Each structure stands twice: as structure tokens, then as C-alpha cells.
Amino acid sequence: DAEVVFVGRSNVGKSTLMREITGHTFDTGSKPGVTRSPNHYDWTSEDFVLTDLPGFGFMSGVPEEQREQIKTNIVRYIEENADKILVGVLVVDGKSAVDIIDRHSGEDEVPYDVEMFYFLRDVGIPTVVAVNKMDKVDDQDERLDELCDRLGLHPPWKQWQDTIAPISAKRGNVDALNEAVKDHLHEAKRDDL
Ligand code: GDP
């Protein structure tokens, strides 16, 4: 089955987003690091599987070693299923993503969000960045331009609406993500013909 995968650091609102999109209830971070089984997802008229990969990053009570293992598992899962994965959705917190990226940028450190964005593209998976919690962001255009810049996409962000999708899962504003994912799904279909 065709698949759409959701990845993101812990607490970015991934569970809230998936609940909003599917109407199903997802465990919210109660068991960090436990891979939940793929859920059938009914976004468009086509059937495809939605895969919720575990949250990553700081999780209280989860030792560094286990966090590395979680990351390894995520990467392995994506590599092994790359053929079936039509779209990757990287969920970030619009309020804090740029700050977190800048804090973790160093000589031998690549921030998780940046690493995951490039990884998905390297394995050939079209990726949408769902920039969540935009209800908490005042200077939205500026913030989205900064995020583009950090991801290596030339601002203005409005040129990247198939990649950058500002949303507020909690408020139910997820149209930008719907549109971006649909574009990629249709593209994938055309390539199949
Ligand atoms: P997860 O760990 O990524 O699955 O994150 P959750 O879905 O559990 O959400 C983490 C927190 O962020 C919760 O307190 C949510 O209510 C909150 N949250 C999720 N989406 C939004 C949003 O769009 N705006 C705001 N302000 N808060 C949100």
C-alpha cells in the first residue's frame, strides 16, 4: 500500500495533527520511543497507509542511548519502505523550530529537523514541512522565511508552498498541509503512468 509518513520531534503536535486529519485518536507521547503500528489513513479518495513514526529529540526520562536507537529505527524504517512512501511530512513547531535549529547548528552537529528533511529528500521522498502552532507566531512571514533559509530553500517561503505548510493543528487549520500533500500525491500518480 502507498504510504505517507509523519516524523517530528516530540511535542511539536504530531498526535494532535494526525487526530485532526484522520479523526482517530493517537497516543500523545505517553510511550516515547514505542513505534506505533501503521494506521490506515483516509485523507483523499485513495486508500493509503499513514505511518506515525515515534517522536524524537528531548524526552524526559529517555536516555541518550535509547534516543539514538529511536532515530536509527526511524531511518531504517524509511529506507526499507522508501519505494512505498509517497510523501514524508516533517512536523515542526513554528514557534521554536528556528531557535532549536540554530542552537543545534555547529561544526559537527546537524539539527534533527534539518537532517531529517535532507534524509527524506536523499532517499527520494517528496517532503512537506508542516509548520505547526502558527497560532502562536506573530511575525509569520518572517518566521517562515527564516525556516526556509535554515532548510536550504531560498526565501520567500511563498515560493515553496508545496514544501512549507503553515498550520495550526489545534485550531483545525490544516488546509495548507492538505493542499501540499495532495499536490505530491498527484505528482506521484502521474509519474506512475
Ligand atoms: P506530539 O508529541 O508531537 O505528538 O505533540 P502533541 O500532539 O501531544 O502536542 C503537544 C502539545 O502541543 C499539546 O499541549 C498540544 O495541545 C499542543 N499543540 C498541538 N498543536 C498545536 C497548535 O496548533 N497550536 C498550539 N498553540 N498548540 C498546539
Short mmCIF file of C-alpha atoms and ligand atoms in Angstrom, two decimals:
data_model
loop_
_atom_site.label_atom_id
_atom_site.label_comp_id
_atom_site.label_asym_id
_atom_site.label_seq_id
_atom_site.Cartn_x
_atom_site.Cartn_y
_atom_site.Cartn_z
CA ASP A 1 0.00 0.00 0.00
CA ALA A 2 1.05 3.56 -0.65
CA GLU A 3 2.18 5.32 2.46
CA VAL A 4 2.54 8.78 3.97
CA VAL A 5 4.93 9.01 6.91
CA PHE A 6 4.85 11.57 9.71
CA VAL A 7 8.05 12.43 11.55
CA GLY A 8 8.91 15.15 14.02
CA ARG A 9 10.47 15.99 17.32
CA SER A 10 8.48 15.27 20.45
CA ASN A 11 5.85 17.81 21.43
CA VAL A 12 5.55 19.52 18.03
CA GLY A 13 1.90 18.48 17.90
CA LYS A 14 2.18 15.44 15.64
CA SER A 15 -0.52 13.50 17.50
CA THR A 16 -2.84 16.49 17.53
CA LEU A 17 -2.30 16.90 13.79
CA MET A 18 -2.97 13.28 12.96
CA ARG A 19 -6.07 13.32 15.11
CA GLU A 20 -7.27 16.41 13.30
CA ILE A 21 -6.66 14.88 9.88
CA THR A 22 -7.96 11.37 10.44
CA GLY A 23 -10.44 11.70 13.25
CA HIS A 24 -8.66 8.88 15.03
CA THR A 25 -7.13 9.18 18.44
CA PHE A 26 -3.40 8.72 18.70
CA ASP A 27 -1.36 8.21 21.82
CA THR A 28 0.12 11.51 22.73
CA GLY A 29 3.72 10.91 23.68
CA SER A 30 2.84 8.67 26.58
CA LYS A 31 5.23 5.97 25.47
CA PRO A 32 8.15 7.76 23.86
CA GLY A 33 10.16 5.60 21.52
CA VAL A 34 7.50 2.97 21.01
CA THR A 35 6.76 2.60 17.32
CA ARG A 36 3.07 2.66 16.80
CA SER A 37 1.83 0.40 14.06
CA PRO A 38 0.85 2.00 10.75
CA ASN A 39 -2.68 3.32 10.77
CA HIS A 40 -4.94 3.24 7.75
CA TYR A 41 -5.46 6.72 6.65
CA ASP A 42 -8.29 8.12 4.64
CA TRP A 43 -7.22 11.57 3.53
CA THR A 44 -8.10 11.54 -0.12
CA SER A 45 -10.39 9.22 -2.06
CA GLU A 46 -7.49 6.80 -2.42
CA ASP A 47 -6.60 4.45 0.37
CA PHE A 48 -3.20 4.76 1.78
CA VAL A 49 -1.46 3.98 4.99
CA LEU A 50 -0.45 6.70 7.35
CA THR A 51 2.56 5.86 9.42
CA ASP A 52 3.21 7.62 12.67
CA LEU A 53 6.90 7.34 13.44
CA PRO A 54 7.95 7.97 17.03
CA GLY A 55 8.72 11.46 18.19
CA PHE A 56 12.35 12.30 18.50
CA GLY A 57 14.54 14.67 20.49
CA PHE A 58 14.41 15.53 24.13
CA MET A 59 12.10 13.23 26.00
CA SER A 60 12.28 13.35 29.74
CA GLY A 61 13.28 10.04 31.22
CA VAL A 62 14.57 8.63 27.96
CA PRO A 63 18.33 8.07 27.99
CA GLU A 64 20.56 9.26 25.15
CA GLU A 65 21.28 5.71 24.05
CA GLN A 66 17.61 4.96 23.58
CA ARG A 67 17.08 8.21 21.71
CA GLU A 68 19.83 7.21 19.26
CA GLN A 69 18.14 3.85 18.84
CA ILE A 70 14.83 5.53 18.06
CA LYS A 71 16.49 7.65 15.41
CA THR A 72 18.18 4.60 13.90
CA ASN A 73 14.84 2.81 13.77
CA ILE A 74 13.16 5.76 12.06
CA VAL A 75 15.88 5.98 9.43
CA ARG A 76 15.84 2.23 8.85
CA TYR A 77 12.06 2.15 8.53
CA ILE A 78 12.11 4.92 5.94
CA GLU A 79 14.95 3.35 3.98
CA GLU A 80 13.28 -0.04 3.89
CA ASN A 81 9.94 1.39 2.81
CA ALA A 82 11.13 4.22 0.57
CA ASP A 83 9.54 2.64 -2.51
CA LYS A 84 6.08 2.76 -0.99
CA ILE A 85 6.34 6.09 0.78
CA LEU A 86 4.75 8.71 -1.46
CA VAL A 87 5.13 11.70 0.83
CA GLY A 88 7.01 12.49 4.02
CA VAL A 89 5.54 15.01 6.45
CA LEU A 90 8.06 16.60 8.79
CA VAL A 91 6.14 18.29 11.59
CA VAL A 92 7.89 21.19 13.32
CA ASP A 93 6.83 23.72 15.95
CA GLY A 94 6.66 27.07 14.15
CA LYS A 95 7.22 28.95 17.36
CA SER A 96 10.52 27.27 18.29
CA ALA A 97 11.89 25.45 15.24
CA VAL A 98 14.29 28.15 14.06
CA ASP A 99 15.69 28.69 17.56
CA ILE A 100 16.17 24.96 18.09
CA ILE A 101 17.85 24.57 14.70
CA ASP A 102 20.21 27.47 15.42
CA ARG A 103 21.03 26.14 18.87
CA HIS A 104 21.99 22.77 17.43
CA SER A 105 23.94 24.00 14.44
CA GLY A 106 27.62 23.51 14.89
CA GLU A 107 30.76 22.11 13.32
CA ASP A 108 29.87 18.51 13.89
CA GLU A 109 26.22 18.82 14.66
CA VAL A 110 23.30 18.82 12.24
CA PRO A 111 19.96 19.69 13.81
CA TYR A 112 17.43 16.86 13.72
CA ASP A 113 14.85 18.70 11.61
CA VAL A 114 17.42 19.68 9.01
CA GLU A 115 18.92 16.19 8.98
CA MET A 116 15.51 14.56 8.54
CA PHE A 117 14.49 16.99 5.79
CA TYR A 118 17.60 16.19 3.76
CA PHE A 119 17.44 12.50 4.53
CA LEU A 120 13.90 12.20 3.18
CA ARG A 121 14.86 14.05 0.04
CA ASP A 122 18.02 11.97 -0.39
CA VAL A 123 16.01 8.76 -0.41
CA GLY A 124 13.69 10.33 -2.99
CA ILE A 125 10.66 11.03 -0.83
CA PRO A 126 8.88 14.32 -1.56
CA THR A 127 8.67 16.10 1.76
CA VAL A 128 6.27 18.62 3.22
CA VAL A 129 7.25 20.56 6.32
CA ALA A 130 4.10 21.03 8.41
CA VAL A 131 4.91 24.18 10.37
CA ASN A 132 2.55 23.75 13.29
CA LYS A 133 1.43 26.06 16.11
CA MET A 134 1.33 29.06 13.78
CA ASP A 135 -1.39 30.47 16.04
CA LYS A 136 1.44 31.29 18.45
CA VAL A 137 3.59 33.07 15.86
CA ASP A 138 3.19 36.84 15.35
CA ASP A 139 5.61 37.63 12.51
CA GLN A 140 4.57 34.68 10.39
CA ASP A 141 6.13 35.57 7.03
CA GLU A 142 9.43 36.44 8.65
CA ARG A 143 9.49 33.25 10.66
CA LEU A 144 8.65 31.10 7.65
CA ASP A 145 11.35 32.80 5.58
CA GLU A 146 13.88 32.05 8.33
CA LEU A 147 12.82 28.43 8.41
CA CYS A 148 13.20 28.18 4.62
CA ASP A 149 16.67 29.60 4.93
CA ARG A 150 17.66 27.04 7.59
CA LEU A 151 16.39 24.22 5.37
CA GLY A 152 18.38 25.48 2.40
CA LEU A 153 15.36 26.78 0.50
CA HIS A 154 15.63 30.30 -0.85
CA PRO A 155 13.07 32.64 0.70
CA PRO A 156 10.43 33.91 0.26
CA TRP A 157 8.59 30.94 1.67
CA LYS A 158 5.60 31.62 -0.60
CA GLN A 159 7.63 30.18 -3.44
CA TRP A 160 7.68 26.89 -1.55
CA GLN A 161 4.05 26.25 -0.82
CA ASP A 162 4.37 22.64 -1.97
CA THR A 163 7.02 22.20 0.74
CA ILE A 164 6.27 24.66 3.54
CA ALA A 165 2.78 24.29 5.01
CA PRO A 166 1.93 26.66 7.89
CA ILE A 167 -0.81 25.11 10.01
CA SER A 168 -2.43 25.12 13.41
CA ALA A 169 -3.48 21.59 14.24
CA LYS A 170 -5.11 22.63 17.48
CA ARG A 171 -7.28 25.19 15.73
CA GLY A 172 -8.09 22.80 12.90
CA ASN A 173 -6.29 24.91 10.29
CA VAL A 174 -4.56 22.28 8.20
CA ASP A 175 -5.55 23.29 4.67
CA ALA A 176 -2.03 24.20 3.61
CA LEU A 177 -0.84 20.71 4.50
CA ASN A 178 -3.76 19.07 2.72
CA GLU A 179 -3.01 21.02 -0.42
CA ALA A 180 0.72 20.33 -0.37
CA VAL A 181 0.29 16.61 0.23
CA LYS A 182 -2.36 16.34 -2.47
CA ASP A 183 -0.04 18.01 -4.96
CA HIS A 184 2.66 15.45 -4.24
CA LEU A 185 0.26 12.52 -4.39
CA HIS A 186 -0.99 13.62 -7.78
CA GLU A 187 2.55 14.06 -9.00
CA ALA A 188 3.46 10.57 -7.81
CA LYS A 189 0.46 9.21 -9.69
CA ARG A 190 1.38 10.99 -12.88
CA ASP A 191 4.89 9.54 -12.65
CA ASP A 192 3.33 6.09 -12.44
CA LEU A 193 1.51 6.42 -15.74
P1 GDP B 1 3.47 15.26 19.84
O1 GDP B 1 4.37 14.89 20.96
O2 GDP B 1 4.22 15.79 18.69
O3 GDP B 1 2.53 14.16 19.43
O4 GDP B 1 2.59 16.51 20.35
P2 GDP B 1 1.08 16.58 20.89
O5 GDP B 1 0.12 16.38 19.79
O6 GDP B 1 0.97 15.71 22.07
O7 GDP B 1 1.02 18.13 21.30
C1 GDP B 1 1.94 18.71 22.20
C2 GDP B 1 1.34 19.97 22.78
O8 GDP B 1 1.23 20.97 21.77
C3 GDP B 1 -0.06 19.78 23.34
O9 GDP B 1 -0.16 20.57 24.51
C4 GDP B 1 -0.95 20.31 22.25
O10 GDP B 1 -2.18 20.80 22.72
C5 GDP B 1 -0.11 21.45 21.70
N1 GDP B 1 -0.44 21.79 20.31
C6 GDP B 1 -0.60 20.93 19.28
N2 GDP B 1 -0.91 21.60 18.16
C7 GDP B 1 -0.96 22.90 18.47
C8 GDP B 1 -1.25 24.11 17.73
O11 GDP B 1 -1.53 24.11 16.53
N3 GDP B 1 -1.18 25.29 18.41
C9 GDP B 1 -0.89 25.33 19.74
N4 GDP B 1 -0.86 26.54 20.31
N5 GDP B 1 -0.61 24.24 20.46
C10 GDP B 1 -0.66 23.04 19.85
#
